Coordinates of C-alpha atoms and ligand atoms in Angstrom, one line a residue:
M233 CA 91.9 110.3 86.1
A234 CA 94.1 108.4 88.5
W235 CA 93.2 106.2 91.2
E236 CA 94.8 106.0 94.7
A237 CA 94.0 103.6 97.4
D238 CA 94.5 105.9 100.3
D239 CA 94.4 109.4 101.6
R240 CA 98.1 109.8 102.4
L241 CA 99.8 113.0 101.7
K242 CA 101.6 113.2 98.4
E243 CA 105.2 114.2 97.9
E244 CA 105.6 117.0 95.4
C245 CA 108.5 116.3 93.0
G246 CA 112.2 115.1 92.8
V247 CA 114.8 117.1 91.0
L248 CA 118.3 116.0 90.0
G249 CA 121.4 117.4 88.2
V250 CA 124.4 115.4 87.1
Y251 CA 127.7 116.3 85.5
T252 CA 129.8 113.1 84.5
P253 CA 133.0 114.3 82.8
G254 CA 134.1 112.0 80.0
Q255 CA 130.9 109.8 80.0
D256 CA 127.2 110.3 79.3
A257 CA 125.1 111.7 82.1
A258 CA 121.8 110.2 81.0
P259 CA 122.3 106.7 82.5
V260 CA 123.4 108.1 85.8
A261 CA 120.4 110.5 85.8
F262 CA 118.2 107.6 85.0
F263 CA 119.3 105.5 88.0
G264 CA 119.4 108.6 90.1
L265 CA 115.8 109.3 89.4
F266 CA 114.9 105.8 90.8
A267 CA 116.0 107.0 94.2
L268 CA 113.7 109.9 93.8
Q269 CA 110.7 108.0 92.6
H270 CA 108.9 108.2 95.9
R271 CA 108.7 112.0 95.4
G272 CA 106.6 111.8 92.2
Q273 CA 105.0 109.0 90.2
E274 CA 103.0 110.8 87.6
S275 CA 105.7 111.7 85.1
A276 CA 109.4 111.6 84.7
G277 CA 112.0 113.3 82.4
I278 CA 115.6 113.8 81.7
A279 CA 117.3 116.5 79.6
V280 CA 121.0 116.4 78.6
S281 CA 123.5 118.7 77.1
D282 CA 126.4 117.8 74.8
G283 CA 128.0 121.1 75.2
S284 CA 126.2 122.8 72.4
M285 CA 122.6 121.5 72.4
V286 CA 120.0 120.5 75.0
R287 CA 117.9 117.3 74.2
M288 CA 115.1 115.9 76.3
H289 CA 112.8 113.0 76.7
K290 CA 109.9 112.9 79.2
G291 CA 106.6 111.1 79.6
M292 CA 103.8 110.1 81.9
G293 CA 104.4 107.2 84.3
L294 CA 107.1 105.8 86.5
V295 CA 110.8 106.3 85.6
N296 CA 111.1 102.8 84.2
Q297 CA 108.0 103.2 82.1
V298 CA 109.0 106.5 80.6
F299 CA 112.5 105.2 79.9
A300 CA 111.5 101.6 79.0
E301 CA 113.9 101.4 76.0
Q302 CA 117.7 101.4 76.1
T303 CA 117.6 103.4 72.9
T304 CA 115.8 106.2 74.6
I305 CA 118.6 106.7 77.0
Q306 CA 121.2 106.2 74.2
G307 CA 119.5 109.0 72.3
L308 CA 120.4 111.4 75.0
P309 CA 124.2 112.1 74.6
G310 CA 126.2 114.6 76.7
E311 CA 128.0 114.9 80.0
M312 CA 125.4 117.1 81.9
A313 CA 121.8 116.2 82.6
V314 CA 118.9 117.3 84.7
G315 CA 116.0 114.9 85.7
H316 CA 112.6 115.2 87.3
T317 CA 109.9 113.0 88.8
R318 CA 106.6 114.7 89.2
Y319 CA 103.5 114.6 91.3
S320 CA 101.3 117.5 90.2
T321 CA 100.3 120.2 92.8
T322 CA 99.8 123.0 90.4
G323 CA 98.7 122.3 86.9
A324 CA 97.0 119.1 85.6
S325 CA 98.6 115.7 85.4
V326 CA 99.2 115.7 81.6
L327 CA 102.2 115.4 79.4
R328 CA 102.6 119.1 78.6
N329 CA 103.1 119.7 82.4
A330 CA 105.6 116.9 82.7
Q331 CA 109.1 118.2 83.5
P332 CA 111.8 119.3 82.8
V333 CA 110.4 122.4 81.4
Y334 CA 112.2 123.2 78.0
C335 CA 112.6 126.9 76.9
Q336 CA 114.5 128.7 74.3
S337 CA 116.8 131.4 75.5
L338 CA 119.4 133.8 74.0
V339 CA 122.2 131.5 75.6
G340 CA 120.7 128.4 73.9
D341 CA 117.9 126.1 75.0
I342 CA 117.5 125.4 78.7
A343 CA 115.8 122.7 80.8
V344 CA 114.4 123.5 84.2
A345 CA 113.3 120.9 86.9
H346 CA 111.3 122.3 89.8
N347 CA 110.1 121.0 93.1
G348 CA 107.6 123.1 95.1
N349 CA 104.9 125.5 94.6
L350 CA 104.9 129.2 93.8
I351 CA 102.1 131.0 95.8
N352 CA 102.2 134.1 93.6
A353 CA 102.3 132.1 90.3
K354 CA 99.0 133.6 89.1
E355 CA 100.0 137.2 89.7
L356 CA 103.5 136.6 88.1
R357 CA 102.0 134.9 85.1
E358 CA 99.5 137.8 84.5
E359 CA 102.3 140.3 84.9
M360 CA 104.5 138.4 82.4
Q361 CA 101.6 137.9 80.0
A362 CA 101.0 141.7 80.1
E363 CA 104.6 142.1 79.2
G364 CA 104.2 139.9 76.1
E365 CA 105.3 136.5 77.4
T366 CA 103.5 133.4 76.1
F367 CA 103.3 130.2 78.1
D368 CA 103.1 126.5 76.8
S369 CA 101.7 124.9 80.0
T370 CA 99.6 125.6 83.0
S371 CA 102.3 124.8 85.6
D372 CA 104.0 127.4 87.9
S373 CA 107.3 125.8 87.0
E374 CA 107.1 127.3 83.5
T375 CA 106.6 130.8 85.1
L376 CA 109.8 130.2 87.1
A377 CA 111.6 129.0 84.0
R378 CA 110.7 131.9 82.0
I379 CA 112.1 134.3 84.5
I380 CA 115.4 132.4 84.2
V381 CA 115.3 132.6 80.4
R382 CA 114.8 136.4 80.5
N383 CA 117.7 137.0 82.8
L384 CA 120.2 134.3 81.9
P385 CA 122.0 136.4 79.2
E386 CA 123.2 138.6 82.1
G387 CA 124.6 135.6 84.0
V388 CA 123.5 132.9 86.5
E389 CA 123.8 135.4 89.5
K390 CA 121.3 137.7 87.7
A391 CA 118.8 135.0 86.7
V392 CA 118.7 133.3 90.1
G393 CA 118.6 136.7 91.9
E394 CA 115.6 137.7 89.9
V395 CA 113.8 134.4 90.7
M396 CA 114.5 134.9 94.4
R397 CA 113.2 138.5 94.2
R398 CA 110.0 137.7 92.3
C399 CA 109.0 134.2 93.1
K400 CA 107.2 133.6 96.5
G401 CA 106.8 130.1 97.7
A402 CA 108.8 126.9 97.9
Y403 CA 111.2 125.9 95.1
S404 CA 114.1 123.7 94.8
V405 CA 115.3 123.8 91.1
T406 CA 117.9 122.3 88.9
V407 CA 118.7 124.0 85.5
L408 CA 120.7 122.9 82.4
T409 CA 122.0 125.2 79.8
P410 CA 124.3 124.0 76.9
K411 CA 127.4 124.9 78.9
L412 CA 126.4 124.6 82.7
L413 CA 124.4 123.1 85.3
F414 CA 123.0 124.9 88.4
G415 CA 120.7 124.3 91.2
F416 CA 119.1 126.7 93.8
R417 CA 116.7 126.6 96.8
D418 CA 114.1 129.2 97.8
P419 CA 115.1 131.8 100.5
W420 CA 113.1 129.9 103.1
G421 CA 114.6 126.5 102.2
V422 CA 111.2 124.8 102.4
R423 CA 112.1 122.0 100.0
P424 CA 115.3 120.1 100.3
L425 CA 118.3 120.3 97.9
S426 CA 121.8 118.8 98.3
A427 CA 125.0 118.8 96.4
G428 CA 127.4 115.9 96.0
R429 CA 130.2 114.3 94.2
R430 CA 130.6 111.2 91.9
G431 CA 134.1 110.4 90.8
D432 CA 135.5 113.5 89.3
G433 CA 131.9 114.7 88.6
Y434 CA 129.1 116.4 90.5
M435 CA 125.5 115.9 91.4
I436 CA 122.6 118.0 92.7
A437 CA 119.5 116.3 94.1
S438 CA 116.4 116.8 96.2
E439 CA 117.7 114.1 98.6
S440 CA 121.2 112.8 99.4
C441 CA 119.9 109.2 98.8
A442 CA 120.2 109.9 95.0
F443 CA 124.0 110.2 95.3
E444 CA 124.7 106.9 97.1
H445 CA 122.3 105.2 94.6
V446 CA 124.6 105.9 91.8
G447 CA 128.0 105.5 93.6
G448 CA 128.3 109.2 94.6
K449 CA 128.5 110.9 98.0
A450 CA 126.8 113.8 99.5
D451 CA 128.9 116.9 99.9
R452 CA 126.5 119.3 101.7
E453 CA 123.0 120.7 101.7
V454 CA 122.3 123.7 99.5
M455 CA 121.4 126.5 102.0
P456 CA 118.3 128.5 101.8
G457 CA 118.6 131.1 99.0
E458 CA 121.8 129.5 97.8
C459 CA 122.8 128.5 94.3
V460 CA 125.2 125.8 93.3
V461 CA 126.9 126.1 89.8
V462 CA 128.6 123.2 88.1
D463 CA 130.7 123.4 85.0
K464 CA 134.0 122.2 83.7
D465 CA 135.9 124.3 86.3
G466 CA 134.1 122.5 89.2
M467 CA 131.4 123.2 91.7
R468 CA 130.9 126.7 93.3
F469 CA 128.2 128.2 95.6
F470 CA 126.9 131.7 96.0
Q471 CA 124.1 133.2 98.1
A472 CA 121.4 134.7 96.0
A473 CA 118.8 135.7 98.5
A474 CA 118.9 139.1 100.3
E475 CA 117.3 137.6 103.5
P476 CA 117.6 133.9 103.8
H477 CA 115.6 132.1 106.5
H478 CA 115.4 128.5 107.8
S479 CA 111.8 127.1 107.2
M480 CA 112.4 123.6 106.1
C481 CA 109.2 121.4 105.9
L482 CA 109.0 119.3 109.0
F483 CA 107.0 116.7 107.1
E484 CA 110.1 115.9 105.0
F485 CA 111.6 114.5 108.2
I486 CA 108.4 112.7 109.3
Y487 CA 107.3 111.2 106.1
F488 CA 108.1 112.5 102.6
A489 CA 111.9 112.0 102.2
R490 CA 113.4 108.6 102.1
P491 CA 114.7 107.3 105.4
D492 CA 118.2 106.8 104.1
S493 CA 118.5 110.5 103.1
K494 CA 120.2 113.0 105.4
M495 CA 118.8 116.4 106.2
Y496 CA 120.1 118.9 108.8
G497 CA 122.9 116.5 109.2
T498 CA 120.6 113.7 110.5
T499 CA 119.8 110.5 108.8
L500 CA 115.9 110.4 108.6
Y501 CA 115.6 106.8 109.7
T502 CA 117.4 107.8 112.9
A503 CA 115.2 110.9 113.3
R504 CA 112.1 108.8 112.8
E505 CA 113.3 106.2 115.4
R506 CA 113.7 109.0 117.9
M507 CA 110.2 110.3 117.1
G508 CA 108.9 106.8 117.9
A509 CA 110.8 106.9 121.3
K510 CA 109.5 110.4 122.1
L511 CA 106.0 109.2 121.2
A512 CA 106.3 106.4 123.7
L513 CA 107.3 108.9 126.4
E514 CA 104.5 111.3 125.6
H515 CA 101.8 108.6 125.1
P516 CA 102.6 105.4 127.0
V517 CA 100.0 102.6 127.0
E518 CA 99.9 99.0 128.3
A519 CA 100.0 96.7 125.3
D520 CA 101.5 93.4 124.0
I521 CA 103.0 94.3 120.7
V522 CA 104.1 97.5 118.6
V523 CA 103.1 97.2 115.0
P524 CA 104.1 99.6 112.2
V525 CA 101.9 100.7 109.3
P526 CA 104.4 99.8 106.6
D527 CA 106.7 101.1 105.3
S528 CA 106.8 104.6 106.7
G529 CA 105.8 103.6 110.3
I530 CA 108.7 101.1 110.8
P531 CA 111.4 103.2 112.2
A532 CA 109.1 105.0 114.6
A533 CA 107.5 101.7 115.7
L534 CA 111.0 100.3 116.4
G535 CA 111.8 103.5 118.4
Y536 CA 108.6 103.1 120.3
S537 CA 109.4 99.4 121.0
K538 CA 113.0 100.1 122.1
Q539 CA 111.8 102.8 124.5
T540 CA 109.1 100.7 126.2
G541 CA 110.5 97.2 125.9
I542 CA 107.2 96.1 124.3
P543 CA 108.0 93.8 121.4
Y544 CA 108.0 95.0 117.9
R545 CA 106.1 92.8 115.4
E546 CA 105.1 93.1 111.8
G547 CA 101.4 93.1 111.7
M548 CA 100.6 93.5 108.0
I549 CA 102.2 92.9 104.7
K550 CA 102.2 95.7 102.0
S551 CA 101.8 94.8 98.4
R552 CA 104.8 96.3 96.6
Y553 CA 103.2 96.3 93.2
I554 CA 99.9 98.2 93.6
H555 CA 100.8 101.8 93.3
R556 CA 99.1 104.6 91.4
T557 CA 97.2 103.3 88.5
F558 CA 95.3 104.8 85.8
I559 CA 93.1 101.7 85.5
Q560 CA 89.9 102.3 87.4
P561 CA 89.0 99.6 90.0
D562 CA 85.4 98.6 89.9
Q563 CA 83.0 99.5 92.7
S564 CA 83.5 96.1 94.6
M565 CA 87.3 96.6 94.4
R566 CA 87.0 100.1 95.6
E567 CA 85.2 98.9 98.6
M568 CA 88.1 96.7 99.5
G569 CA 90.0 99.9 100.1
V570 CA 93.3 99.5 101.9
R571 CA 93.0 95.7 101.7
M572 CA 94.3 95.9 98.2
K573 CA 97.5 97.3 99.8
L574 CA 97.8 95.8 103.2
T575 CA 97.1 92.3 104.3
P576 CA 97.0 91.6 108.1
L577 CA 99.2 88.8 109.6
E578 CA 96.6 87.1 111.7
D579 CA 99.0 84.8 113.6
H580 CA 100.8 88.0 114.9
I581 CA 97.7 89.9 115.7
R582 CA 95.2 87.5 117.3
G583 CA 94.5 88.1 120.9
Q584 CA 97.0 90.9 121.1
R585 CA 96.7 94.4 122.5
V586 CA 98.3 96.3 119.6
I587 CA 100.1 99.7 119.5
L588 CA 99.7 100.7 115.9
V589 CA 102.3 103.3 114.7
D590 CA 102.0 105.4 111.7
D591 CA 103.4 108.7 110.4
S592 CA 100.2 110.9 109.9
I593 CA 96.5 111.2 109.7
V594 CA 95.0 113.4 107.0
R595 CA 91.3 112.7 106.5
G596 CA 91.4 109.7 108.7
T597 CA 89.8 107.3 106.2
T598 CA 92.9 105.1 105.8
T599 CA 93.7 104.9 109.4
K600 CA 90.1 104.0 110.2
Q601 CA 90.3 101.1 107.7
I602 CA 93.6 99.8 109.2
V603 CA 92.2 99.8 112.7
K604 CA 89.3 97.8 111.4
L605 CA 91.7 95.3 109.7
M606 CA 93.5 94.9 113.0
F607 CA 90.3 94.1 115.0
E608 CA 89.2 91.8 112.3
A609 CA 92.4 90.0 112.5
G610 CA 91.8 89.4 116.2
A611 CA 93.4 92.3 118.0
T612 CA 91.7 92.9 121.4
E613 CA 92.8 96.6 121.6
V614 CA 94.3 98.9 118.9
H615 CA 96.1 102.0 120.3
V616 CA 97.0 104.4 117.4
R617 CA 100.2 106.4 117.8
I618 CA 101.1 109.0 115.2
T619 CA 104.5 110.8 114.8
A620 CA 103.2 113.8 113.0
P621 CA 101.5 116.4 115.3
P622 CA 97.7 116.9 114.3
I623 CA 97.4 118.3 110.9
K624 CA 95.0 121.3 111.2
F625 CA 95.8 123.7 108.4
P626 CA 96.4 123.3 104.6
C627 CA 99.8 123.6 103.0
F628 CA 100.5 126.2 100.3
Y629 CA 104.0 125.1 99.7
G630 CA 103.7 122.2 97.4
I631 CA 102.1 119.4 99.4
D632 CA 98.7 118.2 98.1
M633 CA 96.6 118.4 101.3
A634 CA 92.9 118.4 101.8
S635 CA 91.2 121.8 102.6
K636 CA 90.9 122.6 106.3
G637 CA 87.4 121.3 106.5
E638 CA 88.6 117.8 105.3
L639 CA 91.5 117.5 107.7
A640 CA 90.3 115.2 110.5
A641 CA 92.3 116.8 113.3
A642 CA 90.9 120.2 112.3
V643 CA 87.3 119.2 112.7
M644 CA 87.5 116.8 115.5
S645 CA 89.0 116.7 119.1
I646 CA 91.4 113.8 119.8
E647 CA 88.7 111.9 121.7
E648 CA 86.3 112.4 118.8
L649 CA 88.8 111.4 116.2
S650 CA 89.8 108.3 118.3
S651 CA 86.1 107.2 118.4
Y652 CA 85.8 107.9 114.6
L653 CA 88.7 105.8 114.0
G654 CA 87.3 103.0 116.1
A655 CA 90.6 103.0 118.0
S656 CA 91.1 102.0 121.7
S657 CA 93.1 105.3 122.1
L658 CA 94.9 107.8 120.0
G659 CA 98.1 109.8 120.7
Y660 CA 100.0 112.3 118.6
L661 CA 103.7 113.3 119.0
S662 CA 103.9 117.0 119.9
I663 CA 105.5 119.6 117.6
Q664 CA 108.3 120.0 120.2
G665 CA 108.8 116.3 120.3
A666 CA 109.1 116.0 116.5
V667 CA 111.5 119.0 116.4
D668 CA 113.7 117.7 119.2
A669 CA 113.9 114.3 117.4
V670 CA 115.5 116.1 114.5
G671 CA 117.9 117.8 116.8
K672 CA 117.1 121.3 115.8
T673 CA 114.9 124.2 117.3
K674 CA 111.5 125.2 116.1
D675 CA 112.8 128.2 114.3
H676 CA 114.4 125.8 111.7
F677 CA 111.2 124.5 110.4
C678 CA 108.0 125.3 108.6
L679 CA 105.3 124.1 111.0
A680 CA 102.4 125.8 109.2
C681 CA 100.1 122.7 108.7
F682 CA 100.4 121.9 112.5
N683 CA 100.2 125.5 114.0
G684 CA 98.9 127.8 111.2
D685 CA 102.0 129.9 111.3
Y686 CA 103.0 130.4 107.6
P687 CA 106.6 131.5 107.2
I688 CA 106.0 132.7 103.7
P689 CA 103.0 135.1 103.8
V690 CA 99.9 133.6 102.1
S691 CA 97.3 136.0 100.8
M692 CA 93.8 136.2 102.4
D693 CA 92.3 135.1 99.1
Q694 CA 94.3 131.9 99.1
K695 CA 93.6 131.3 102.7
K696 CA 89.9 131.9 102.2
H697 CA 89.7 129.3 99.5
A698 CA 91.4 126.7 101.5
F699 CA 89.9 127.6 104.9
D700 CA 86.3 128.4 104.1
E701 CA 85.5 125.2 102.2
P702 CA 82.5 123.7 104.2
P703 CA 83.7 120.6 106.1
D704 CA 83.3 117.6 104.0
V705 CA 81.8 115.4 106.7
G706 CA 80.7 112.8 104.2
H707 CA 84.0 111.0 104.5
L708 CA 83.8 111.1 108.2
A709 CA 80.4 109.5 108.4
G710 CA 81.4 106.2 106.9
V711 CA 83.8 104.5 104.6
A712 CA 81.8 104.5 101.5
S713 CA 82.5 108.0 100.1
G714 CA 85.9 109.1 101.0
Q715 CA 88.2 106.1 101.4
L716 CA 89.3 106.1 97.9
R717 CA 90.6 109.3 96.5
L718 CA 89.8 110.1 92.9
I719 CA 91.9 112.8 91.4
E720 CA 90.4 114.4 88.4
D721 CA 92.9 115.3 85.6
Ligands
LIG48 S1 102.8 123.5 105.7 FE1 103.4 121.4 106.4 S2 103.6 120.1 104.6 FE2 103.6 122.3 104.0 S3 105.7 122.9 104.0 FE3 105.0 123.5 106.0 S4 105.4 121.6 107.3 FE4 105.6 121.0 105.1

């Protein structure tokens, strides 16, 4: 059981692939994974190939906990590597579900790192079990890995083509075999994947920030349905999907991805600043200061401030060192809620009319506590401004969201939610505003959690489960029950 101090959305996973001719790839993969740590903090792993054999080390915890010993990295020789940081969306948070997934194949052992969620994993697994396949874990990633294993002897094109044909859902994947490294992105391009260079070598990663972190440079994004192959002859791309679409997760731009990453050719920090500016145009209010909820609200708060001329001020300090922990806080500490993470700067807040800028509201429990902190620190008004449009529908593509009945914006009007939060006013950026801030049109994005329009068809059964759950109004009635989220392993 792991404890988390808020109800923020959880990123899914980070994947990485590295080819470093003439030197070991594991140290580069290790430092590259640090840049993807925000995408998953439950487990981490690296697999390497020395040209004939694939070796792997993985474990539960943060990257520097899993690879605490220099000798662990030294025990991973070879010029090619894949790496993974995990937050579990499918399958329990236990070591056997940590990644990369390791499988034996006719071309030698392979390691697979997956970010996303297969919506037809159950059916696929049952089909494959009926065909005699056995599975070592409960994760959907193993199902995908076993499709690769079956088809790899006929070539990468065949293996990736079969994954695209059979797997429905979101998947950005890196794969290591004894002789080559490849990565691919689902035909809808829901989760990000980029290719880059480092010296005379190559890299593949969920986000471009991983390249710069180890002295590399982004080359380009892997397109929906596209595969990139890296071996001693260089890097090549091929299109593996019959009908690729563009349905990238809008939330990557709003919150998940690191602000220094680039997607659709735009640095996310810039996109988020523009979201803040658009939010100011859509929801202006008279106030004295603009305060971000750190860290993700900072670029948007700066954008709001620049657009309006209302001064930007830090209003709270975030503890850098309390993160996911497996040590259970006692009841009195639980009741402190977000205070364990955020401390208000009273000198900045007292007597001020505050515009509080954050990226999203899921259940509303965290925002409610932050508004309370602001008033306790002496704010005279707290106007909440949110850069994500209202979240009204659950995600089936790899983001761990509450069911529909638990999503604050799905069960309350803006006025009701504002009053529940205890805010002076509440304003959300529109879908159009968020999309315009990225510089693309709506048809480039998955917007399902905002408008219920699922680009990859979701079965009625899955919808029923996520939609029909009765509203959990317990968390909306007060701060006692829902402000701390317990995730059962
Ligand atoms: S439903 Fe929302 S969180 Fe999920 S992929 Fe689509 S935009 Fe992203």
